[in-house]
XYZ file of N, CA, C and O in Angstrom:
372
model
N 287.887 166.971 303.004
C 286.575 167.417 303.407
C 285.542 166.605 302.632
O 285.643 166.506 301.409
N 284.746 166.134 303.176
C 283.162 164.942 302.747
C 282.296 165.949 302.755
O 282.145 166.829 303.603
N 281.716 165.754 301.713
C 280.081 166.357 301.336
C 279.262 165.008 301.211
O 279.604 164.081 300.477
N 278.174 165.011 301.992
C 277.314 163.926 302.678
C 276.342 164.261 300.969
O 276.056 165.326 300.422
N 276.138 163.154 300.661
C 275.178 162.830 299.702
C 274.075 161.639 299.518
O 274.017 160.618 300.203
N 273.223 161.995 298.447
C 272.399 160.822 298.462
C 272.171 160.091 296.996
O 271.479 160.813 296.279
N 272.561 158.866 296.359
C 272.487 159.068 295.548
C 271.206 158.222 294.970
O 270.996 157.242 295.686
N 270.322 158.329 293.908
C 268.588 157.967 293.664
C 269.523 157.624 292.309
O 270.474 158.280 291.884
N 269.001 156.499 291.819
C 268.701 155.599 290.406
C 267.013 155.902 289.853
O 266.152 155.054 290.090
N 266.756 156.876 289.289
C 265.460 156.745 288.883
C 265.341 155.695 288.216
O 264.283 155.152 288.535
N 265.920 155.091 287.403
C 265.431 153.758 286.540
C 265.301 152.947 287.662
O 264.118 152.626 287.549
N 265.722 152.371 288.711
C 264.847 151.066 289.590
C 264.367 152.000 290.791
O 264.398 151.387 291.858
N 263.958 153.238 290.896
C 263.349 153.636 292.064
C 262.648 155.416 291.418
O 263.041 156.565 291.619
N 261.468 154.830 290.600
C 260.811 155.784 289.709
C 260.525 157.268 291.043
O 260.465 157.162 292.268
N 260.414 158.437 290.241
C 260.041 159.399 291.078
C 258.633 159.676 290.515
O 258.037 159.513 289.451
N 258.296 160.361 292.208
C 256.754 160.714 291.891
C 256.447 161.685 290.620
O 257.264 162.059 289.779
N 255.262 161.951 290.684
C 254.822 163.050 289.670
C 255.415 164.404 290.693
O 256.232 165.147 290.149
N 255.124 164.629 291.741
C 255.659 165.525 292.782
C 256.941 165.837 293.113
O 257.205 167.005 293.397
N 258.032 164.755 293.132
C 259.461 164.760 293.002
C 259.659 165.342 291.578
O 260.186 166.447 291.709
N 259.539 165.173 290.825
C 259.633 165.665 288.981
C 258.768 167.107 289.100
O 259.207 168.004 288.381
N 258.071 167.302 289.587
C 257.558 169.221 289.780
C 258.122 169.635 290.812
O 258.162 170.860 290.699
N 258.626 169.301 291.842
C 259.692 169.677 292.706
C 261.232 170.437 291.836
O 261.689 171.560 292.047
N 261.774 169.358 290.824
C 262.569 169.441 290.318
C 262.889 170.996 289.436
O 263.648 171.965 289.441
N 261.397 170.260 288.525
C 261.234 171.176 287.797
C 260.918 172.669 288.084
O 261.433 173.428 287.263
N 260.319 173.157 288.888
C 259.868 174.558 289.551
C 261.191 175.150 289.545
O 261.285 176.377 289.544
N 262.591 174.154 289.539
C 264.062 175.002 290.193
C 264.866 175.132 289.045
O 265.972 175.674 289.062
N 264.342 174.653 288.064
C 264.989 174.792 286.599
C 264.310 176.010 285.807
O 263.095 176.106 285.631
N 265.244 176.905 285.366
C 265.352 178.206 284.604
C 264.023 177.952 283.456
O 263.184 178.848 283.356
N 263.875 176.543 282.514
C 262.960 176.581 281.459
C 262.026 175.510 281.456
O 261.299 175.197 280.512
N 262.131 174.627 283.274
C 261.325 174.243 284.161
C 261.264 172.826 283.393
O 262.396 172.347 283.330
N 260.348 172.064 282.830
C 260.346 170.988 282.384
C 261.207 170.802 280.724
O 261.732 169.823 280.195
N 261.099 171.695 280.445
C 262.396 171.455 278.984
C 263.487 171.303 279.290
O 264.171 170.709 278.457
N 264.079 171.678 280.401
C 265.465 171.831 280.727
C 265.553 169.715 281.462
O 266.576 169.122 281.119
N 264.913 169.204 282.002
C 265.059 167.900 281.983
C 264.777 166.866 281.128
O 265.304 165.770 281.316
N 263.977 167.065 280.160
C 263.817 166.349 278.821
C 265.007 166.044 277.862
O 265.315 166.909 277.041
N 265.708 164.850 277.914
C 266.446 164.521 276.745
C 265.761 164.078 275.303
O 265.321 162.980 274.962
N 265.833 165.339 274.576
C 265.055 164.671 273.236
C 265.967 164.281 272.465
O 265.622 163.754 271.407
N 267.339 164.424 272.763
C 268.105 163.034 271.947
C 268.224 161.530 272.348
O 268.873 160.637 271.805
N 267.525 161.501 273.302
C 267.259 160.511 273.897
C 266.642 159.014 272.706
O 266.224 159.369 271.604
N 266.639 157.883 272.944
C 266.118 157.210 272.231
C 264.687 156.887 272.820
O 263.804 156.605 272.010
N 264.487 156.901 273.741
C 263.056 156.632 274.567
C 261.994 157.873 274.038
O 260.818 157.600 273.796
N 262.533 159.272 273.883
C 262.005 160.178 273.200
C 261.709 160.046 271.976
O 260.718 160.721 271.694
N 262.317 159.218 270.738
C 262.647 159.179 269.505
C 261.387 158.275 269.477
O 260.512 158.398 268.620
N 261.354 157.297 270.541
C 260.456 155.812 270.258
C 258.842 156.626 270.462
O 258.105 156.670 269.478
N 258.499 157.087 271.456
C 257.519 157.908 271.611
C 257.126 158.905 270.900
O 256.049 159.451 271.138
N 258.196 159.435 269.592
C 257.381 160.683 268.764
C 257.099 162.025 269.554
O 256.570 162.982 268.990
N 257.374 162.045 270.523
C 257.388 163.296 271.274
C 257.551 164.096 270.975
O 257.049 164.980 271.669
N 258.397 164.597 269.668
C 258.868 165.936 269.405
C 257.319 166.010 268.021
O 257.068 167.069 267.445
N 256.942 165.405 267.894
C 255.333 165.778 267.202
C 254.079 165.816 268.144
O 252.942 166.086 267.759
N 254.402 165.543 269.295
C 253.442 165.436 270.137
C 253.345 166.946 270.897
O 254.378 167.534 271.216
N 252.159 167.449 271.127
C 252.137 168.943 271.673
C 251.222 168.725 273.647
O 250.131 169.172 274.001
N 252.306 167.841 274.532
C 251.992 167.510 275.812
C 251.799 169.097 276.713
O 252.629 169.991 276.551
N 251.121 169.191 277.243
C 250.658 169.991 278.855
C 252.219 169.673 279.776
O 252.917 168.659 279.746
N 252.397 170.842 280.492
C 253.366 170.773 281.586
C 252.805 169.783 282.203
O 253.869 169.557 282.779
N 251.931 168.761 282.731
C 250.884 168.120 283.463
C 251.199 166.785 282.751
O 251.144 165.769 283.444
N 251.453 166.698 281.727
C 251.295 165.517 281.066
C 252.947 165.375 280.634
O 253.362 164.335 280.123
N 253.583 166.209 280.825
C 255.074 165.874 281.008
C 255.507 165.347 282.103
O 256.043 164.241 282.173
N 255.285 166.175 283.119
C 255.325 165.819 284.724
C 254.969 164.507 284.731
O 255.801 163.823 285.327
N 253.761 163.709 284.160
C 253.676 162.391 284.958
C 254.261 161.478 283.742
O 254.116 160.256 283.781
N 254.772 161.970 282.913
C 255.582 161.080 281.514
C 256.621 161.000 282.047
O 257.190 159.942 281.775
N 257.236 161.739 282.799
C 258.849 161.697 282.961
C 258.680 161.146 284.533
O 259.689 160.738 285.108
N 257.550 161.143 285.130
C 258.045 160.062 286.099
C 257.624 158.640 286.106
O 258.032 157.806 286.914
N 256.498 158.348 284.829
C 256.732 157.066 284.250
C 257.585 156.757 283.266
O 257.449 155.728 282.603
N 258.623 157.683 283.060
C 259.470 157.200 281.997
C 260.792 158.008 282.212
O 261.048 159.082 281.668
N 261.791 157.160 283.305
C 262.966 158.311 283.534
C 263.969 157.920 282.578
O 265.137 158.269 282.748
N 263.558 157.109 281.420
C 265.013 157.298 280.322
C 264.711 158.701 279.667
O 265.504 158.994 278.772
N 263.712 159.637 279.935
C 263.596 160.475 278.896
C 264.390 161.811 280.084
O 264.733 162.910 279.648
N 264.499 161.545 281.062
C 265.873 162.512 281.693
C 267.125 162.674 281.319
O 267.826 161.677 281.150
N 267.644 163.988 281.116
C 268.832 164.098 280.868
C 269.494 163.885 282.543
O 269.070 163.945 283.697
N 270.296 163.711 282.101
C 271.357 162.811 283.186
C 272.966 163.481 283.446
O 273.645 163.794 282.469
N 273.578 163.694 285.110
C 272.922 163.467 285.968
C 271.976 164.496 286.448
O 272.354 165.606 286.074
N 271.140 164.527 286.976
C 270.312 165.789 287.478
C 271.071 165.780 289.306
O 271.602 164.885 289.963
N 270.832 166.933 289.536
C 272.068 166.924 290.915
C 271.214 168.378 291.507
O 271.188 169.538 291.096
N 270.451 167.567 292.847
C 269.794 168.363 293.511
C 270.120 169.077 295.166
O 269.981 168.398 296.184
N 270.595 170.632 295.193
C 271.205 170.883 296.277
C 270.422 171.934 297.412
O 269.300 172.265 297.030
N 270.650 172.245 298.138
C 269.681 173.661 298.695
C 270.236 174.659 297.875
O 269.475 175.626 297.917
N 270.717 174.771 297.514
C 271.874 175.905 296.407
C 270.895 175.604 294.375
O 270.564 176.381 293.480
N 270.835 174.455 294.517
C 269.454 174.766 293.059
C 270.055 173.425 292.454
O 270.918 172.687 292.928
N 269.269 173.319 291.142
C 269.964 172.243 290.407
C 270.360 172.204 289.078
O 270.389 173.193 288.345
N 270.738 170.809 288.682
C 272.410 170.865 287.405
C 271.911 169.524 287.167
O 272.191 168.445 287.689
N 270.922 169.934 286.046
C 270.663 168.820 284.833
C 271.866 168.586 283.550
O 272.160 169.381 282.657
N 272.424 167.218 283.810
C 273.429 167.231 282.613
C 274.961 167.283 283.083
O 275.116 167.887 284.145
N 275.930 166.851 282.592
C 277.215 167.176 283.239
C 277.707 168.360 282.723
O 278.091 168.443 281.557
N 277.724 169.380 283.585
C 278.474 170.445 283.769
C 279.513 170.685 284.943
O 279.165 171.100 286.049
N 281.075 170.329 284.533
C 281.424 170.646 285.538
C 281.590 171.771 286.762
O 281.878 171.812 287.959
N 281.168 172.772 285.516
C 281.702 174.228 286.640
C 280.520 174.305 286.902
O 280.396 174.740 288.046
N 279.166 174.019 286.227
C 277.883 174.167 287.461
C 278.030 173.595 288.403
O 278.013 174.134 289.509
N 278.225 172.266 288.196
C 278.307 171.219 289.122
C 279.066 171.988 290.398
O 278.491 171.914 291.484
N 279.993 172.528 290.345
C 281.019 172.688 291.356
C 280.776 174.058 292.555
O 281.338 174.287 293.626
N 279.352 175.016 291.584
C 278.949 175.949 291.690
C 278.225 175.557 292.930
O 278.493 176.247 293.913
N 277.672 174.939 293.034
C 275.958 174.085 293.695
C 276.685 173.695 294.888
O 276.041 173.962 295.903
N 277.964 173.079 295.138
C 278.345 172.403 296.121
C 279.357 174.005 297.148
O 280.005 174.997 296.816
N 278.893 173.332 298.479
C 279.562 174.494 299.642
C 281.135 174.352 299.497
O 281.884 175.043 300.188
């Protein structure tokens, strides 16, 4: 059995500010839950001293998708920032 997918590279095909609040609205702690602050792109930016607006995250993380945790996996069923397998498996029919 095939489950039809699509798969997006944010690093060579950036998402809008609108795709990234799309995202976020479906996540439990909404824009924290896609932020990798172990990230090194986070580390380089000082971010974790920086006190950003939901507004000013939203358009940081779609000019800057190394600071996504990875993979983010978007279904009509919700989404699964990060590898989790048994979420992962949850999301799919």
């Amino acid at each position: 059995m095939g489950i039809a997918y699509e798969t997006r590279l944010f690093m060579q095909e950036k998402a809008t500010p609108a795709e990234v609040e799309s995202i976020i609205r479906r996540l439990p702690d909404g824009v924290y839950d896609l932020i990798s602050v172990r990230g090194n792109r986070y580390k380089e930016l000082c971010l974790a001293e920086r006190d950003l607006s939901e507004a000013e995250w939203i358009d940081l993380l779609a000019e800057e998708p190394w600071l996504w945790r990875r993979p983010v996996i978007v279904t009509p069923q919700g989404v699964q920032v990060g590898f989790n397998e048994e979420a992962i498996k949850a999301l799919l029919p």
